[in-house]
Each structure stands twice: as structure tokens, then as C-alpha cells.
Tab-separated table of C-alpha atoms and ligand atoms in Angstrom:
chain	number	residue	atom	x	y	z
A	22	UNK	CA	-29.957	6.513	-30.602
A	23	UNK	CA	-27.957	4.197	-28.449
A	24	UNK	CA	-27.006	0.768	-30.371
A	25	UNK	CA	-25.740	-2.539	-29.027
A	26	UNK	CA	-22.383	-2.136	-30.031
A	27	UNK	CA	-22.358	0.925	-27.778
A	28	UNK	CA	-24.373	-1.076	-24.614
A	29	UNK	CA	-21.435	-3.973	-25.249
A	30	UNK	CA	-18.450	-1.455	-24.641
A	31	UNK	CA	-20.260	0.315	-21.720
A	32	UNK	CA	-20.498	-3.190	-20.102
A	33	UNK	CA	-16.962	-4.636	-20.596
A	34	UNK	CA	-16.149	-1.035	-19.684
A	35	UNK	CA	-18.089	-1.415	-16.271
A	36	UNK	CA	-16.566	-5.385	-15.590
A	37	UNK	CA	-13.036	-4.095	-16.116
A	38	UNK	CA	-13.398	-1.047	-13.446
A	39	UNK	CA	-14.627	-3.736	-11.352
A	40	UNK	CA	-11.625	-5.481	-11.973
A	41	UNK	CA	-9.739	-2.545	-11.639
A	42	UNK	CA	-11.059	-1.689	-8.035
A	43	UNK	CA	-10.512	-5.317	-6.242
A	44	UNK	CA	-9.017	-5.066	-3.370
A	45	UNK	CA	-8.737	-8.519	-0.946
A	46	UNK	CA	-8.566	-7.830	2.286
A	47	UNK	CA	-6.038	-10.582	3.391
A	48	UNK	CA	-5.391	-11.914	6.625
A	49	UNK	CA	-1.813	-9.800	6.908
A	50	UNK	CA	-3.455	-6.699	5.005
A	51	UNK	CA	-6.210	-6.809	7.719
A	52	UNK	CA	-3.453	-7.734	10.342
A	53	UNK	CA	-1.846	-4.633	9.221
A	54	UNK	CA	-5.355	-2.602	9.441
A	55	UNK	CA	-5.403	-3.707	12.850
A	56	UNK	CA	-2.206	-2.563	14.426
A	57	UNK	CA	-2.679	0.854	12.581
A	58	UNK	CA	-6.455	0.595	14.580
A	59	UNK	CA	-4.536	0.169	17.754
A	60	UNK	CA	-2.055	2.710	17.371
A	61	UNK	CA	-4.747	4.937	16.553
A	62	UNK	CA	-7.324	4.289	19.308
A	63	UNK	CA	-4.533	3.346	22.213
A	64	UNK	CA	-2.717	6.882	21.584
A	65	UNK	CA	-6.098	8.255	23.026
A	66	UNK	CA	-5.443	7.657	26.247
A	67	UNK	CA	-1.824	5.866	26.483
A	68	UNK	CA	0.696	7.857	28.502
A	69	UNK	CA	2.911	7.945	25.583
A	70	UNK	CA	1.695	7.558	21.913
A	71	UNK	CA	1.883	4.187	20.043
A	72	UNK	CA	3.532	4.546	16.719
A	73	UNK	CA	3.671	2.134	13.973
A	74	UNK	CA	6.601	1.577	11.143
A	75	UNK	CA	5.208	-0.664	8.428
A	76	UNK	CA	8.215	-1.915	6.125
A	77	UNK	CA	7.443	-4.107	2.762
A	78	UNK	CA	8.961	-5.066	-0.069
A	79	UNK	CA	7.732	-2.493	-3.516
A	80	UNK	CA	4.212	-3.590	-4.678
A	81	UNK	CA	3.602	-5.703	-1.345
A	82	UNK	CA	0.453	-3.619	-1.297
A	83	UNK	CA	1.567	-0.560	1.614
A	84	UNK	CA	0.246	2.137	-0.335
A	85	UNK	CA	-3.078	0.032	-0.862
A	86	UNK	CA	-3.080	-0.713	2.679
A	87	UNK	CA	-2.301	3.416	3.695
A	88	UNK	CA	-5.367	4.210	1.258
A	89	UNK	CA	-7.709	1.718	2.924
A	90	UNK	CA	-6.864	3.149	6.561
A	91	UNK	CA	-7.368	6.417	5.483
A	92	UNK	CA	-10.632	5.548	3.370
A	93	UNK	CA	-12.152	3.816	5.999
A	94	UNK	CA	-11.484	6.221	9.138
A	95	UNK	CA	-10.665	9.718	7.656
A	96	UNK	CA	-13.528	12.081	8.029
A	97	UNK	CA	-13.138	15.914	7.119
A	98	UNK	CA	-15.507	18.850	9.159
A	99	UNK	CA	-15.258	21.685	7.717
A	100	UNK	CA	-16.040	24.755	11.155
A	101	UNK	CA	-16.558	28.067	10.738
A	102	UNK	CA	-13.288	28.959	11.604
A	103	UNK	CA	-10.939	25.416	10.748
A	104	UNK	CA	-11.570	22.604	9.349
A	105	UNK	CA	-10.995	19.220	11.376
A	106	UNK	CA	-9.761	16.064	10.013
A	107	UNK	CA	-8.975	13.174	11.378
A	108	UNK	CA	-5.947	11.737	9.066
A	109	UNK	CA	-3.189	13.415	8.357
A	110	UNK	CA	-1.681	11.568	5.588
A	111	UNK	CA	1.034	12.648	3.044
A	112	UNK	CA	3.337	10.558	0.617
A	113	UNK	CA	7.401	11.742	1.196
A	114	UNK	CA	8.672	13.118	-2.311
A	115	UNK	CA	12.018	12.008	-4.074
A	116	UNK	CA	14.866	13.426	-3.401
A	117	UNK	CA	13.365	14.922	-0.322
A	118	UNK	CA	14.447	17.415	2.840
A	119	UNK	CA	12.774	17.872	5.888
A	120	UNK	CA	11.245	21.172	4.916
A	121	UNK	CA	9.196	20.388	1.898
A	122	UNK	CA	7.498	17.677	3.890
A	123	UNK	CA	6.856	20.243	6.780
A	124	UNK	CA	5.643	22.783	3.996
A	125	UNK	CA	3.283	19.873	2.188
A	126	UNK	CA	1.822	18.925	5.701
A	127	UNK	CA	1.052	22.572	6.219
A	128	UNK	CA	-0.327	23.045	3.092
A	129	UNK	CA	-2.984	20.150	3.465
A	130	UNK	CA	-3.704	21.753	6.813
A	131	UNK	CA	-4.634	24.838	5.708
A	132	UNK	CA	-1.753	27.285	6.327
A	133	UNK	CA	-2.022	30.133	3.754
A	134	UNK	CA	1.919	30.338	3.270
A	135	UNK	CA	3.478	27.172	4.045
A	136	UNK	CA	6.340	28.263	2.254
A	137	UNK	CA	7.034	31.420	4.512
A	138	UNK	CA	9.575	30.865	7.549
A	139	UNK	CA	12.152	29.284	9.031
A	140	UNK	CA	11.835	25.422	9.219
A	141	UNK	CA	11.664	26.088	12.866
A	142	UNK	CA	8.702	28.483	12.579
A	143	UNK	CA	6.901	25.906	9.974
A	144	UNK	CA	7.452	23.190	12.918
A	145	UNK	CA	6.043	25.073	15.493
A	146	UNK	CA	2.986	26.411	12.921
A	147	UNK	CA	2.218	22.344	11.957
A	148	UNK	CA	2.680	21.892	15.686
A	149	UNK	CA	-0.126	24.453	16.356
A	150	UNK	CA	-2.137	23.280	13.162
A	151	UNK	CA	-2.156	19.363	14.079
A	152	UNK	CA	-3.472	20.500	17.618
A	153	UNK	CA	-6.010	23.154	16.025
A	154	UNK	CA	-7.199	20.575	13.415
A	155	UNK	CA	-7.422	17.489	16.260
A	156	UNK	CA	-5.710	15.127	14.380
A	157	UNK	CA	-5.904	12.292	15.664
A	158	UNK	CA	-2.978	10.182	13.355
A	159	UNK	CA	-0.369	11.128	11.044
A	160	UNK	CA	0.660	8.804	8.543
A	161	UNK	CA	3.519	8.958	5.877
A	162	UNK	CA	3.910	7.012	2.826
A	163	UNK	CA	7.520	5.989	1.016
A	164	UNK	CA	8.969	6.707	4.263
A	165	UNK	CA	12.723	5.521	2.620
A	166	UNK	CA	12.881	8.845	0.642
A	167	UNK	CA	14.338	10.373	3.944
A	168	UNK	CA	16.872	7.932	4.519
A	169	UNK	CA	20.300	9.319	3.151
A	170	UNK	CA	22.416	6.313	2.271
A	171	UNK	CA	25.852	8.394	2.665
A	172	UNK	CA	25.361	10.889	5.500
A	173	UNK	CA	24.378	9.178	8.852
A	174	UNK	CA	24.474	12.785	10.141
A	175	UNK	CA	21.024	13.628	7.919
A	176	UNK	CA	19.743	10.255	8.888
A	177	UNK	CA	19.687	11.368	12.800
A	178	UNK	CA	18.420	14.776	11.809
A	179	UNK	CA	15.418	13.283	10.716
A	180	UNK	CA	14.965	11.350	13.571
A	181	UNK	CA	15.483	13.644	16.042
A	182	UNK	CA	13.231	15.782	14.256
A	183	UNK	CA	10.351	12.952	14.173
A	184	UNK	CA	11.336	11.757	17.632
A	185	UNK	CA	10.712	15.790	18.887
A	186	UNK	CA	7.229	16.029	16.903
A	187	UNK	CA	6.160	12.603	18.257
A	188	UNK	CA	6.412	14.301	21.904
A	189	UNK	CA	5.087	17.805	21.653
A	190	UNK	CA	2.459	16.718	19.184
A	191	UNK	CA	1.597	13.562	21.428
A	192	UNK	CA	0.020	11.809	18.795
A	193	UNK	CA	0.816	8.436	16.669
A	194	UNK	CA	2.515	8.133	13.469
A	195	UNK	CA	2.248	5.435	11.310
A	196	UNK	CA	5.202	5.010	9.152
A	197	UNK	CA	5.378	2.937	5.527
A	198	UNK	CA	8.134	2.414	3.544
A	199	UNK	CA	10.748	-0.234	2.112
A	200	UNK	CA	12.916	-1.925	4.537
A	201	UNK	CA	15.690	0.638	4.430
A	202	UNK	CA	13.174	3.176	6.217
A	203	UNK	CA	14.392	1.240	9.478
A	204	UNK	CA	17.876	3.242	9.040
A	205	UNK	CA	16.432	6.218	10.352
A	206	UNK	CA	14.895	4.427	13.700
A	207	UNK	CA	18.044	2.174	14.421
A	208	UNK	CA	20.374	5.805	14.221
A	209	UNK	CA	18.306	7.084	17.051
A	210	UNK	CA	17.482	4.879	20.318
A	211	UNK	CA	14.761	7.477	21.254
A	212	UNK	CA	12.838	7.750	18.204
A	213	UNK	CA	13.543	3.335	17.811
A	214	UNK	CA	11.591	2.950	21.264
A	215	UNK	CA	8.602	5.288	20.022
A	216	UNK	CA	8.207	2.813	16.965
A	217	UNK	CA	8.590	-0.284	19.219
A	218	UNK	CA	6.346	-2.180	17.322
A	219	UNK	CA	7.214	-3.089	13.874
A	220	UNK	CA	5.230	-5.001	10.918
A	221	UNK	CA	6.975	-6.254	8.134
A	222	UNK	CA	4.324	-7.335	4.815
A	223	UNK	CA	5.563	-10.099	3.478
A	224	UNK	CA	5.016	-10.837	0.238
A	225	UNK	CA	3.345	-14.689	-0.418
A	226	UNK	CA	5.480	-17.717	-0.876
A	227	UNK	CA	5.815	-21.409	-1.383
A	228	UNK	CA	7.698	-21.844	1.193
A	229	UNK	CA	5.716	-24.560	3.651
A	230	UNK	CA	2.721	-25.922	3.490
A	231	UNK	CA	0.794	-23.050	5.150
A	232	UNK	CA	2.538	-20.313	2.925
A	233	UNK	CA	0.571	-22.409	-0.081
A	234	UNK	CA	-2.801	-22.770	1.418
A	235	UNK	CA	-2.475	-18.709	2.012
A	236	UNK	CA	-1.797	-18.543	-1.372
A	237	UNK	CA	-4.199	-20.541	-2.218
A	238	UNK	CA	-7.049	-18.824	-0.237
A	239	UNK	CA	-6.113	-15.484	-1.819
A	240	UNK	CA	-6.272	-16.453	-5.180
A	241	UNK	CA	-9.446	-17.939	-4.446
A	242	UNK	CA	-11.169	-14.580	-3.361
A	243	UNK	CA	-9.685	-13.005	-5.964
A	244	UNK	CA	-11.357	-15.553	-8.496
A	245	UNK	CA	-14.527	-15.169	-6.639
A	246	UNK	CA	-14.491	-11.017	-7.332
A	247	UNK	CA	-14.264	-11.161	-11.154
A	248	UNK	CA	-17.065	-9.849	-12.845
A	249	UNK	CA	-17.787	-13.932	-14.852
A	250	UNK	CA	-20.472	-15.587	-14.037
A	251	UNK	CA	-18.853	-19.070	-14.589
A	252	UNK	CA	-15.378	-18.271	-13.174
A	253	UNK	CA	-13.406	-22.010	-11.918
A	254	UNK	CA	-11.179	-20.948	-8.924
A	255	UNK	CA	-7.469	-20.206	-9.202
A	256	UNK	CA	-7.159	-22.166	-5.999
A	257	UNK	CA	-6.502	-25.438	-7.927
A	258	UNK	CA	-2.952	-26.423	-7.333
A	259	UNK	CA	-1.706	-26.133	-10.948
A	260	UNK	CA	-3.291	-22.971	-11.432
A	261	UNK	CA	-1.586	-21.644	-7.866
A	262	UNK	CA	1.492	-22.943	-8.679
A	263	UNK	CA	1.756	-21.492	-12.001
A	264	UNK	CA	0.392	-17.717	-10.381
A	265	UNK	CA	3.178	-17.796	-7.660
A	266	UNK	CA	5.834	-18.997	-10.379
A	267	UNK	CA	4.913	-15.932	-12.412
A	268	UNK	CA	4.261	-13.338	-9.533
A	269	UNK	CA	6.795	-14.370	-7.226
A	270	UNK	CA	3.925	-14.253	-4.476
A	271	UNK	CA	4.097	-9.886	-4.796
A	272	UNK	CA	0.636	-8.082	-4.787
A	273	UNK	CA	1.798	-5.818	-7.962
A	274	UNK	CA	2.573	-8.739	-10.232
A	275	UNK	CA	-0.349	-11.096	-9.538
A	276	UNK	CA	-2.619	-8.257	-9.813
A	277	UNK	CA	-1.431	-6.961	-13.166
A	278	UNK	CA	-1.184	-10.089	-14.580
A	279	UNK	CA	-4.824	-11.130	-12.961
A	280	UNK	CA	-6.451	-7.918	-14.553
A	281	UNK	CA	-4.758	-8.098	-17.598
A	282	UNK	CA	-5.726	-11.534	-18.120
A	283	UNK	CA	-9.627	-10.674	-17.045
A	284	UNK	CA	-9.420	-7.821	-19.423
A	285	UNK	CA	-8.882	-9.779	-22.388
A	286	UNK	CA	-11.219	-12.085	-21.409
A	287	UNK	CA	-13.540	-9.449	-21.089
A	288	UNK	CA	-13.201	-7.648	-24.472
A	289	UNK	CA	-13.200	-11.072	-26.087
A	290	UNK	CA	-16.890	-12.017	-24.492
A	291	UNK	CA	-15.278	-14.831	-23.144
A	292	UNK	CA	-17.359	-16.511	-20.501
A	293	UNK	CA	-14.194	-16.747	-18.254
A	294	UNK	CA	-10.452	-16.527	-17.267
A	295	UNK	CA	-8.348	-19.038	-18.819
A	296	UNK	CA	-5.005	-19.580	-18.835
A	297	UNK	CA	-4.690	-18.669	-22.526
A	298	UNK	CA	-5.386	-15.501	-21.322
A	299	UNK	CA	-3.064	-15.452	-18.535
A	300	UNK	CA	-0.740	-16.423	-21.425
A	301	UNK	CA	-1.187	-13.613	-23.484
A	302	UNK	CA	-1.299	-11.242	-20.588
A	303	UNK	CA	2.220	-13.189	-18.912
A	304	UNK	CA	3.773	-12.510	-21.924
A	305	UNK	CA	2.561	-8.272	-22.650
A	306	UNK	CA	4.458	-7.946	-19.214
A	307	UNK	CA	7.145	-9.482	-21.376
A	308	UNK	CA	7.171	-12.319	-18.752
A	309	UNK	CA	8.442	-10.522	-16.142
A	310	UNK	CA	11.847	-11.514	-17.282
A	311	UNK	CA	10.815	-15.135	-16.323
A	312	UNK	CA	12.346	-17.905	-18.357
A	313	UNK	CA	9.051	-20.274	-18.485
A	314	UNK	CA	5.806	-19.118	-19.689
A	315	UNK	CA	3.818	-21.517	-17.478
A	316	UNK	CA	0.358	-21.226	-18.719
A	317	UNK	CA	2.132	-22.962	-21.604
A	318	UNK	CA	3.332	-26.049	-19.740
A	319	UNK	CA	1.117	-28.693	-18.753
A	320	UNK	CA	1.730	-30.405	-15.132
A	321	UNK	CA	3.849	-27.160	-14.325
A	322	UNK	CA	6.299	-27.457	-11.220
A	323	UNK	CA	9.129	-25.104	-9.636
A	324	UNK	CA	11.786	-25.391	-7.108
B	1550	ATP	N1	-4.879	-6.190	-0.935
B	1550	ATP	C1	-4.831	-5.940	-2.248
B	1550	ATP	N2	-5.891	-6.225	-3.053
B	1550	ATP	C2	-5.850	-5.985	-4.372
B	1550	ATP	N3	-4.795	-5.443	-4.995
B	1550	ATP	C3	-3.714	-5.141	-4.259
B	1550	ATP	C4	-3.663	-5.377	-2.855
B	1550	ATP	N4	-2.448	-4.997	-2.400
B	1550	ATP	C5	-1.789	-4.527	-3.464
B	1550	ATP	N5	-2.538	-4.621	-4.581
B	1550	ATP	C6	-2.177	-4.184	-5.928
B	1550	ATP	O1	-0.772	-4.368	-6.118
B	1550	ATP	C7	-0.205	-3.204	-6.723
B	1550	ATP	C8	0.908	-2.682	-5.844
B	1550	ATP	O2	0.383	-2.286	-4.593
B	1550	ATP	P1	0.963	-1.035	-3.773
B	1550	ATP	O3	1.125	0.143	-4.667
B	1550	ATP	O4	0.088	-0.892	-2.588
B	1550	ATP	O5	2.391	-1.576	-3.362
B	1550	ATP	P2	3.548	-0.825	-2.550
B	1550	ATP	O6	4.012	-1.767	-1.500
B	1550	ATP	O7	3.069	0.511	-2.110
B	1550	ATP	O8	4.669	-0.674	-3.676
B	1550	ATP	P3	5.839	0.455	-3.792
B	1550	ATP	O9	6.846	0.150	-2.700
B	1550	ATP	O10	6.425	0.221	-5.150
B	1550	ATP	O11	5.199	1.795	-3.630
B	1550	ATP	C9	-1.349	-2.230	-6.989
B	1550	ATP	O12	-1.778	-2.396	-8.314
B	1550	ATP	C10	-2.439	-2.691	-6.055
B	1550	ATP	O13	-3.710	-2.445	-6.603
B	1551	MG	MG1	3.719	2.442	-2.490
């Protein structure tokens, strides 16, 4: 028999996976979407192949914005004889070399023993694989991990070793990674003019009168996406103000503290988000080492 008390958890269960899964498609997220789009399509019949480095600040939202790409256009065939994808998409390990990124690539490719060979042999077998597969993008995430902060000599390895697969493989890679992945274009003028066009993700600020509407409009749709049926908007000044004070204006902190906040909300059978909740929740992230709470503070304001 099922009882109510069960029914009630399996619905505040279901509202905070819906929470859990928002995702706002932003003006710069879909901005971003959009160059990746054109690098994709305009490699298919540019002379030379458009590639894309995407550099952000950590929890500006690049990995949510590598997952969307490869959600929305990845597609996997599996022949009689190979399977074809469309995406290839890996995330660099930490510390990393060259090779165990060659060896992971072959690996989601197919190859039986990606660890047999030299790394020249692996190149050439990925080489054969990409073409075999028709992929038609490759695209890295935490891009950084190959940048070598006391060797320069490593740095230009890499490059010249991107810069050579970019032009036998003829086909676009987009790049993410934290600002310090530019070290390993600006070491190598060749590889620098294949990623001629860069994006940088900003995270949100304050900092006209613009950068506050933005703000404003995002926190909006993500008011409008909670699962309460008599939600008020975060887009009200104070409440916008007080969201960018505690988040800085990065995706990773205004989400955690919006779900967190929802989830209590939730589990309490509260109609809607609050900013006692936001509270509670500002303060379980131990305030992000803030030194105002400012869902505690009436008329809140911050230079
Ligand atoms: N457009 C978005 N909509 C909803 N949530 C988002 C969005 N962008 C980022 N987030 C949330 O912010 C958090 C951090 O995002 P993400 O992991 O993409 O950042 P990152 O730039 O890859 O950070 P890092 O450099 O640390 O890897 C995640 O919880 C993610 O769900
Ligand atoms: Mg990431």
C-alpha cells in the first residue's frame, strides 16, 4: 500500500530534480552555442578549419555549456563495421601528458588497445579513427591541465602537437578552459592563428547599468523555472542586489545557493522561495566567506 507520506516525498523528490536540471540559456551561454555552431558548420566547407578557444573563469558555466553542445548535436550510428559519431568530446585529466589524452580519445573511438604504441603510432591511429568515424568536431574540456606553468618547452609541445592534428585531421576544435589555457596558443603563432577567434564567459556583474538589467533578466528566468506555483521574481532590485552580493555574479554560486534555497522550501511545503530560505541556505555554504548575510539586512546595498 502506498500512503501519503510516501506520495509527499516522491513529489518534493520530483520538484527538486527539476530544480536540479535548470539550465538558462543566457544570452552569452547561447552566444557561446553559436560560435561553437559556426565553427562546426563553417569547417564543412572553409579552406581551413575554424577553431574555437572558450576561456572562463571556474563555475562560469563552460562545462554546462560543452554538455549542452554536445547534447544537442551529438548523434552516435552504430555500422556494421564502425560506429560514427559526430562529437568527439573528452575532459583533459590532472596532471596530464599528451599521451593519455591521445590514448582516452582512442579509447572512446573504439581502438581495442589504445594503450599499445608509440605516441606517434597512437597519433596517426586517432588520425585514421577521427577520419573513419567522420567526426565532424572535437572538443576538449579543462583545457589548462596542459599548460605547464614552468617549462615553456612542454607548453610548445602541445601546441605544435594540436597545431599538426588541426591540419592533417582538417577539422575544428573547440577548446574550454580557464584563462591560463591561452599560454599554450600565445607560445605558438601557428596554432594562435588556427584559434583566431576567442570567447571569453564572463561571469555577471554590477558594473553599469546594462550589466544589472542582465542580471536582472537571468534571475528572472530562473525564478520563472522553479517548480512553485506562486513564485515573486528575483528580478526585484533588492532581491538582485542581494543575489549578486552573495554570488559575485558566477553561475556556480547563484545556482547552489538558488537550489539550496528552493530545496528547503520544498521539503518545508512552503508555497515559495523566500529569503529566509536563501538565509539558511547563504549561510550552509558558510557564506561563501562573505562578511554580510544579506537576506538578513533590510534595504541591502554594496559598493
Ligand atoms: N546556464 C546555466 N544554467 C543553469 N546552471 C548553470 C548554468 N551555467 C552554469 N550553471 C551551474 O553552475 C555550476 C558551475 O557550472 P560549470 O561546471 O559549467 O562551470 P565551469 O566553468 O565548468 O567551472 P570549472 O572551471 O570549475 O570547471 C553548475 O552547478 C551548473 O549547473
Ligand atoms: Mg568545468
Amino acid at each position: 500500500m502506498v500512503c501519503a507520506v510516501d506520495l509527499d516525498i516522491d513529489n518534493q523528490m520530483e520538484r527538486i530534480k527539476i530544480v536540479e536540471d535548470i539550465r538558462i540559456k543566457h544570452p552569452r551561454f547561447n552566444h557561446a552555442l553559436k560560435l561553437i555552431q559556426d565553427c562546426h558548420q563553417h569547417s564543412k566547407i572553409a579552406a581551413e578549419p575554424q577553431c574555437l578557444l572558450i576561456t572562463a573563469p571556474s563555475g562560469a558555466g563552460k562545462t554546462t555549456l560543452f554538455r549542452q553542445y554536445v547534447k544537442m548535436h551529438d548523434k552516435i550510428i552504430y555500422g556494421n563495421t564502425r560506429t560514427k559519431r559526430v562529437i568527439l568530446s573528452d575532459e583533459v585529466p590532472s596532471p596530464t601528458r599528451l599521451v593519455v589524452v591521445v590514448e582516452s580519445l582512442l579509447e572512446k573511438l573504439g581502438d581495442p588497445f589504445p594503450l599499445r604504441g608509440t605516441l606517434g603510432n597512437k597519433r596517426d591511429r586517432l588520425i585514421k579513427l577521427i577520419k573513419d568515424c567522420q567526426i565532424e568536431l572535437i572538443m576538449l574540456d579543462e583545457f589548462q591541465h596542459f599548460v605547464n606553468s614552468e617549462n615553456n618547452k612542454l607548453n610548445y609541445e602541445v601546441a605544435e602537437w594540436f597545431k599538426s592534428l588541426v591540419n592533417i585531421t582538417n577539422k575544428p576544435f573547440v577548446l574550454f578552459g580557464l584563462e591560463e589555457s591561452r599560454i599554450v596558443m600565445e607560445v605558438n603563432e601557428q596554432l594562435d592563428g588556427r584559434f583566431s577567434v576567442p570567447y571569453h564567459l564572463h561571469p555577471f556583474s554590477f558594473n553599469s547599468q546594462s550589466d544589472k538589467e542582465e542580471f536582472r533578466r537571468l534571475v528572472d528566468a530562473i525564478s520563472k523555472q522553479l517548480p512553485f506555483e506562486d513564485q515573486p521574481t528575483f528580478a526585484e532590485s533588492g532581491m538582485a542586489t542581494k543575489l549578486m552580493y552573495a554570488s559575485d555574479g558566477t553561475m556556480r554560486r547563484l545556482m547552489n545557493l538558488i537550489r539550496r534555497a528552493a530545496r528547503i522550501a520544498i521539503e518545508r511545503n512552503h508555497p515559495h522561495v523566500d529569503e529566509n530560505h536563501f538565509s539558511e541556505a547563504f549561510e550552509l555554504f558558510t557564506r561563501f566567506r562573505k562578511e554580510y548575510n544579506p537576506f538578513l539586512i533590510n534595504d541591502f546595498e554594496f559598493e
